Coordinates of C-alpha atoms in Angstrom, one line a residue:
M1 CA -37.0 -3.7 32.0
T2 CA -35.5 -7.0 30.8
I3 CA -36.6 -6.4 27.3
S4 CA -35.2 -2.9 27.3
V5 CA -31.8 -4.2 28.5
R6 CA -31.8 -6.9 25.8
R7 CA -32.6 -4.3 23.1
T8 CA -29.8 -2.1 24.4
A9 CA -27.3 -4.9 24.3
A10 CA -28.4 -6.0 20.8
V11 CA -28.0 -2.4 19.5
A12 CA -24.6 -2.1 21.2
A13 CA -23.5 -5.4 19.6
V14 CA -24.6 -4.3 16.1
A15 CA -22.8 -1.0 16.6
A16 CA -19.6 -2.7 17.6
L17 CA -19.7 -5.0 14.6
S18 CA -20.4 -2.1 12.3
A19 CA -17.4 -0.2 13.7
A20 CA -15.2 -3.2 13.4
L21 CA -16.2 -3.8 9.7
A22 CA -15.6 -0.2 8.9
A23 CA -12.3 -0.3 10.7
C24 CA -11.2 -3.1 8.4
G25 CA -10.7 -0.3 5.9
G26 CA -10.4 2.6 8.2
G27 CA -6.7 3.1 9.1
T28 CA -3.3 1.6 9.7
G29 CA -4.5 -0.7 12.3
T30 CA -1.6 -0.5 14.7
S31 CA -1.4 1.5 17.9
D32 CA 2.4 1.0 18.1
P33 CA 3.8 4.6 17.8
G34 CA 7.3 3.3 17.3
G35 CA 6.3 1.2 14.3
Q36 CA 8.4 -1.7 15.4
A37 CA 6.0 -4.2 14.0
R38 CA 5.6 -2.6 10.5
M39 CA 8.3 -4.0 8.3
G40 CA 7.1 -2.8 4.9
A41 CA 8.4 -4.8 1.9
S42 CA 12.1 -4.1 2.4
T43 CA 12.8 -7.5 3.9
A44 CA 13.6 -10.2 1.4
P45 CA 10.9 -13.0 1.1
S46 CA 11.6 -16.0 3.2
A47 CA 11.0 -19.6 2.4
P48 CA 7.4 -20.7 2.0
A49 CA 5.5 -20.9 5.3
S50 CA 4.7 -24.2 6.8
A51 CA 1.2 -25.6 6.7
P52 CA -1.0 -24.9 9.7
A53 CA -1.8 -27.6 12.3
A54 CA -3.6 -30.6 11.0
A55 CA -7.3 -30.4 10.6
S56 CA -9.5 -31.3 13.5
P57 CA -11.5 -34.6 13.4
S58 CA -14.5 -32.7 12.3
A59 CA -12.8 -31.9 9.0
A60 CA -12.2 -35.6 8.4
G61 CA -15.5 -35.9 6.7
S62 CA -14.6 -33.4 4.0
S63 CA -14.7 -34.7 0.4
A64 CA -11.4 -32.9 -0.2
P65 CA -8.4 -35.2 0.0
A66 CA -6.3 -34.7 3.1
A67 CA -2.7 -33.6 2.9
P68 CA -0.2 -36.4 3.5
P69 CA 1.8 -36.0 6.7
A70 CA 5.2 -34.5 6.2
S71 CA 8.3 -35.5 8.0
P72 CA 10.1 -32.8 10.0
G73 CA 12.2 -30.6 7.8
S74 CA 10.7 -31.9 4.6
S75 CA 9.7 -29.4 1.9
P76 CA 6.0 -28.9 1.1
S77 CA 4.5 -31.2 -1.5
A78 CA 4.6 -29.9 -5.1
V79 CA 0.9 -30.8 -5.4
P80 CA -1.4 -28.2 -3.7
Q81 CA -3.3 -29.6 -0.8
P82 CA -6.8 -28.3 0.1
G83 CA -6.6 -25.7 2.8
A84 CA -2.8 -25.8 3.2
P85 CA -1.0 -22.6 2.3
G86 CA 0.8 -22.9 -1.0
K87 CA 4.2 -21.8 -2.0
A88 CA 3.5 -18.1 -1.9
P89 CA 6.3 -15.8 -0.9
T90 CA 6.4 -14.6 2.7
M91 CA 8.5 -12.1 4.5
A92 CA 11.3 -12.8 7.0
P93 CA 10.3 -12.4 10.7
G94 CA 10.7 -9.0 12.3
P95 CA 12.8 -8.0 15.4
G96 CA 12.6 -10.7 18.1
G97 CA 10.8 -13.1 15.7
L98 CA 7.7 -11.0 15.4
T99 CA 5.3 -11.7 12.6
P100 CA 6.2 -9.4 9.7
V101 CA 3.7 -6.9 8.4
F102 CA 3.2 -5.9 4.7
D103 CA 1.1 -2.9 3.7
R104 CA 2.4 -1.9 0.3
A105 CA 5.1 -2.8 -2.2
K106 CA 7.9 -0.3 -1.8
Q107 CA 10.1 1.1 -4.6
Q108 CA 7.6 0.0 -7.3
T109 CA 8.3 1.2 -10.8
D110 CA 5.6 -0.7 -12.6
K111 CA 1.9 0.1 -12.1
T112 CA 0.6 -2.8 -10.2
V113 CA -2.2 -2.8 -7.6
A114 CA -3.7 -5.5 -5.4
L115 CA -7.4 -5.4 -4.7
T116 CA -8.2 -7.3 -1.5
F117 CA -11.6 -8.3 -0.2
D118 CA -12.5 -9.1 3.4
A119 CA -15.1 -11.9 3.6
D120 CA -16.2 -11.0 7.2
M121 CA -18.4 -13.1 9.4
T122 CA -18.1 -13.4 13.2
S123 CA -18.4 -16.7 15.0
D124 CA -21.7 -15.7 16.6
Q125 CA -23.6 -14.5 13.5
G126 CA -25.1 -17.8 12.5
P127 CA -28.6 -16.8 13.7
R128 CA -28.5 -13.7 11.6
A129 CA -27.5 -15.7 8.5
A130 CA -30.3 -18.2 9.3
D131 CA -32.7 -15.3 9.3
G132 CA -31.6 -14.3 5.8
E133 CA -28.8 -11.8 6.3
R134 CA -26.3 -12.3 3.5
F135 CA -22.6 -12.1 4.4
D136 CA -21.5 -13.3 1.0
N137 CA -21.4 -11.4 -2.4
P138 CA -21.4 -13.9 -5.3
Q139 CA -22.1 -11.1 -7.8
L140 CA -18.9 -9.4 -6.8
I141 CA -16.9 -12.6 -7.4
S142 CA -18.7 -13.0 -10.7
T143 CA -17.8 -9.5 -11.8
L144 CA -14.1 -10.0 -10.8
R145 CA -14.1 -13.1 -12.9
T146 CA -15.8 -11.4 -15.9
L147 CA -13.3 -8.4 -15.7
K148 CA -10.4 -10.9 -15.2
V149 CA -9.1 -9.2 -12.0
P150 CA -6.8 -11.3 -10.0
S151 CA -7.7 -10.8 -6.3
T152 CA -6.9 -11.8 -2.8
V153 CA -9.8 -12.7 -0.5
F154 CA -9.2 -12.5 3.2
M155 CA -11.7 -14.9 4.5
T156 CA -12.8 -15.8 8.0
G157 CA -13.2 -19.4 8.9
R158 CA -16.8 -18.8 10.0
W159 CA -17.6 -17.4 6.5
A160 CA -16.1 -20.5 4.9
E161 CA -18.3 -22.7 7.1
E162 CA -21.4 -20.7 6.2
Y163 CA -20.7 -20.7 2.5
P164 CA -18.5 -23.8 1.8
D165 CA -19.5 -24.0 -1.9
Q166 CA -18.4 -20.4 -2.5
A167 CA -15.3 -20.9 -0.5
K168 CA -14.3 -23.9 -2.6
S169 CA -15.2 -22.1 -5.8
I170 CA -13.1 -19.1 -4.9
G171 CA -10.3 -21.3 -3.5
T172 CA -10.0 -23.5 -6.6
D173 CA -10.1 -20.6 -9.1
P174 CA -6.6 -19.5 -10.2
N175 CA -7.9 -16.0 -10.5
F176 CA -8.1 -15.8 -6.7
E177 CA -6.1 -16.7 -3.6
I178 CA -7.6 -17.1 -0.1
A179 CA -5.8 -15.6 2.8
N180 CA -6.7 -15.9 6.5
H181 CA -8.8 -13.3 8.3
S182 CA -9.1 -15.4 11.5
Y183 CA -11.8 -17.8 12.3
S184 CA -14.0 -15.7 14.6
H185 CA -13.3 -12.1 13.6
H186 CA -12.6 -11.4 17.2
A187 CA -9.9 -8.9 18.2
F188 CA -6.3 -9.8 18.6
K189 CA -5.6 -6.7 20.7
S190 CA -7.7 -4.6 23.0
P191 CA -9.4 -2.2 22.5
C192 CA -10.6 -2.9 19.0
Y193 CA -14.0 -1.3 18.2
G194 CA -15.8 -3.3 20.8
L195 CA -14.9 -6.8 19.5
P196 CA -14.3 -9.5 22.0
T197 CA -10.6 -10.0 22.6
L198 CA -8.8 -13.3 22.3
D199 CA -5.9 -14.2 24.6
E200 CA -2.5 -15.3 23.2
A201 CA -3.3 -19.0 23.1
A202 CA -6.8 -18.5 21.6
A203 CA -5.4 -16.1 19.0
R204 CA -2.9 -18.7 17.7
A205 CA -5.7 -21.4 17.7
D206 CA -8.0 -19.1 15.8
V207 CA -5.6 -18.8 12.9
D208 CA -5.3 -22.6 12.7
R209 CA -9.1 -23.0 12.9
A210 CA -9.6 -20.7 9.9
F211 CA -7.1 -22.7 7.8
E212 CA -9.0 -25.9 8.9
A213 CA -12.3 -24.4 7.7
F214 CA -10.7 -23.7 4.3
H215 CA -9.5 -27.2 4.2
K216 CA -12.9 -28.6 5.0
A217 CA -14.5 -26.5 2.2
G218 CA -12.0 -27.9 -0.3
A219 CA -10.1 -24.7 -1.1
V220 CA -6.7 -25.2 -2.7
N221 CA -5.4 -21.7 -3.5
T222 CA -4.7 -20.6 0.1
V223 CA -1.7 -18.5 1.0
P224 CA 0.1 -17.9 4.3
Y225 CA -1.1 -14.4 4.8
F226 CA -3.2 -13.0 7.7
R227 CA -5.2 -9.9 8.2
F228 CA -6.1 -8.8 11.7
P229 CA -9.9 -8.3 12.4
G230 CA -10.5 -4.6 12.6
G231 CA -7.0 -4.1 11.4
C232 CA -6.0 -4.0 15.1
Y233 CA -2.6 -5.3 16.2
D234 CA 0.4 -4.6 18.4
D235 CA 3.6 -6.4 19.1
Q236 CA 1.9 -8.8 21.5
A237 CA -0.5 -9.8 18.8
L238 CA 2.3 -10.3 16.3
R239 CA 4.2 -12.4 18.8
A240 CA 1.1 -14.5 19.5
I241 CA 0.8 -15.7 15.9
S242 CA 4.5 -15.8 15.1
T243 CA 4.6 -19.6 15.2
A244 CA 1.9 -19.7 12.4
K245 CA 4.6 -18.5 10.0
V246 CA 2.3 -16.1 8.2
T247 CA 2.9 -12.6 6.9
A248 CA 0.4 -10.1 8.3
V249 CA -1.1 -8.0 5.5
Q250 CA -2.6 -4.6 6.0
W251 CA -3.3 -1.9 3.3
D252 CA -2.4 1.6 2.2
V253 CA -5.7 2.4 0.4
V254 CA -9.0 2.6 2.3
S255 CA -12.0 2.0 0.0
G256 CA -14.6 3.2 2.4
D257 CA -17.0 0.6 1.1
A258 CA -18.2 -0.7 4.5
F259 CA -21.8 0.5 4.9
A260 CA -21.4 2.9 2.0
K261 CA -24.4 3.7 -0.2
D262 CA -22.7 5.6 -3.0
P263 CA -20.6 3.5 -5.3
D264 CA -19.2 6.6 -7.0
A265 CA -17.9 7.9 -3.7
V266 CA -16.2 4.5 -3.1
A267 CA -14.7 4.5 -6.6
E268 CA -13.4 8.0 -6.3
Q269 CA -11.8 7.3 -2.9
V270 CA -9.9 4.3 -4.3
L271 CA -8.9 6.0 -7.5
A272 CA -7.6 9.0 -5.5
G273 CA -5.4 6.8 -3.3
V274 CA -3.9 4.1 -5.6
K275 CA -0.3 4.3 -6.5
P276 CA 2.2 1.7 -7.8
G277 CA 2.3 -1.2 -5.4
S278 CA -0.8 -0.3 -3.5
V279 CA -3.0 -2.7 -1.5
V280 CA -6.7 -1.7 -1.5
V281 CA -9.0 -3.0 1.2
M282 CA -12.6 -3.7 0.3
H283 CA -15.3 -6.2 1.4
C284 CA -17.0 -9.3 0.1
T285 CA -20.0 -9.0 2.4
R286 CA -23.3 -8.0 0.8
S287 CA -25.1 -6.8 3.9
A288 CA -22.2 -4.7 5.2
A289 CA -20.9 -3.5 1.9
P290 CA -23.8 -3.4 -0.6
V291 CA -22.2 -1.1 -3.3
T292 CA -18.8 -2.8 -3.7
E293 CA -19.6 -4.7 -6.8
E294 CA -20.9 -1.6 -8.6
A295 CA -17.8 0.4 -7.5
I296 CA -15.5 -2.3 -8.9
R297 CA -17.2 -1.9 -12.3
K298 CA -16.0 1.8 -12.2
I299 CA -12.6 1.3 -10.6
V300 CA -11.2 -1.5 -12.8
P301 CA -11.6 0.1 -16.2
E302 CA -10.4 3.5 -15.0
L303 CA -7.2 2.0 -13.4
R304 CA -6.6 0.0 -16.5
K305 CA -7.0 3.2 -18.6
R306 CA -4.3 4.8 -16.3
G307 CA -2.0 1.9 -17.1
Y308 CA -2.4 -0.2 -13.9
R309 CA -2.2 -4.0 -13.9
F310 CA -4.1 -6.0 -11.2
V311 CA -2.2 -8.6 -9.2
K312 CA -2.6 -10.7 -6.1
V313 CA -1.0 -9.9 -2.8
S314 CA 1.4 -12.8 -3.4
D315 CA 2.6 -11.1 -6.6
L316 CA 3.4 -7.8 -4.7
I317 CA 5.2 -9.6 -1.8
G318 CA 7.2 -11.6 -4.3
K319 CA 8.6 -8.5 -6.0

């Protein structure tokens, strides 16, 4: 009986994770019918976001140099500091100071598109990684470099801890920018595909902890953007992270690469959905999205043939 219960619980946990990963590219992500939280890109970019809270003592042993303390009201240093969000454009807060939400560049006339990749790993998946499951996808990153595709990687802090060398490599390559996908990949609103839900204080701390993990890995090209795990958010979630001074980034094109087995189907779905200013959501997780790299090799040349230029999210928000 005990074994049966444990097996049932394990199956349920895997199913919940699968749904959550698929949900990262499965819809708009908000259950707010009034759309109060969704600002689009009509709001003018604000001043650069402030850096997250200082790294915890555990990050002190990092080989990356620490950012010098800034006096209140001072502007960020001109020299990029590992793990600290750089001077990427952000959006002004929404009504009541809510975190603004960006999903696509509006009123675009030039054919630009941002490919984004969620590097997902939950805080409790260490044992699965130790058993050999791969949550990274170095071949995908290599292909993006070879094809010279500027990209934004929405990384969880737990992923950066599991693969610090890759996090540093991505985060020091000018071809990429690292954005925040939380530390734990737990939900910021409930329900959210069975993910454990963080309360307001824990949600804010989770954002900081992810930036600290990037800092410890030595990443430099980090930006003050945040993507909600599962794409799930509401006004309460936007309020909870408002003091982090980030812009929440969703998407308008769902790749369908999570757990897909046919790269052609993924490519066709992306190619059918892209329009000027689009944000495409994909994944940088080998075990959960095994055909993404092959799909990219089909998507990139075809979009270029159609006259599209690839940019980072920061380039779209900066328009």
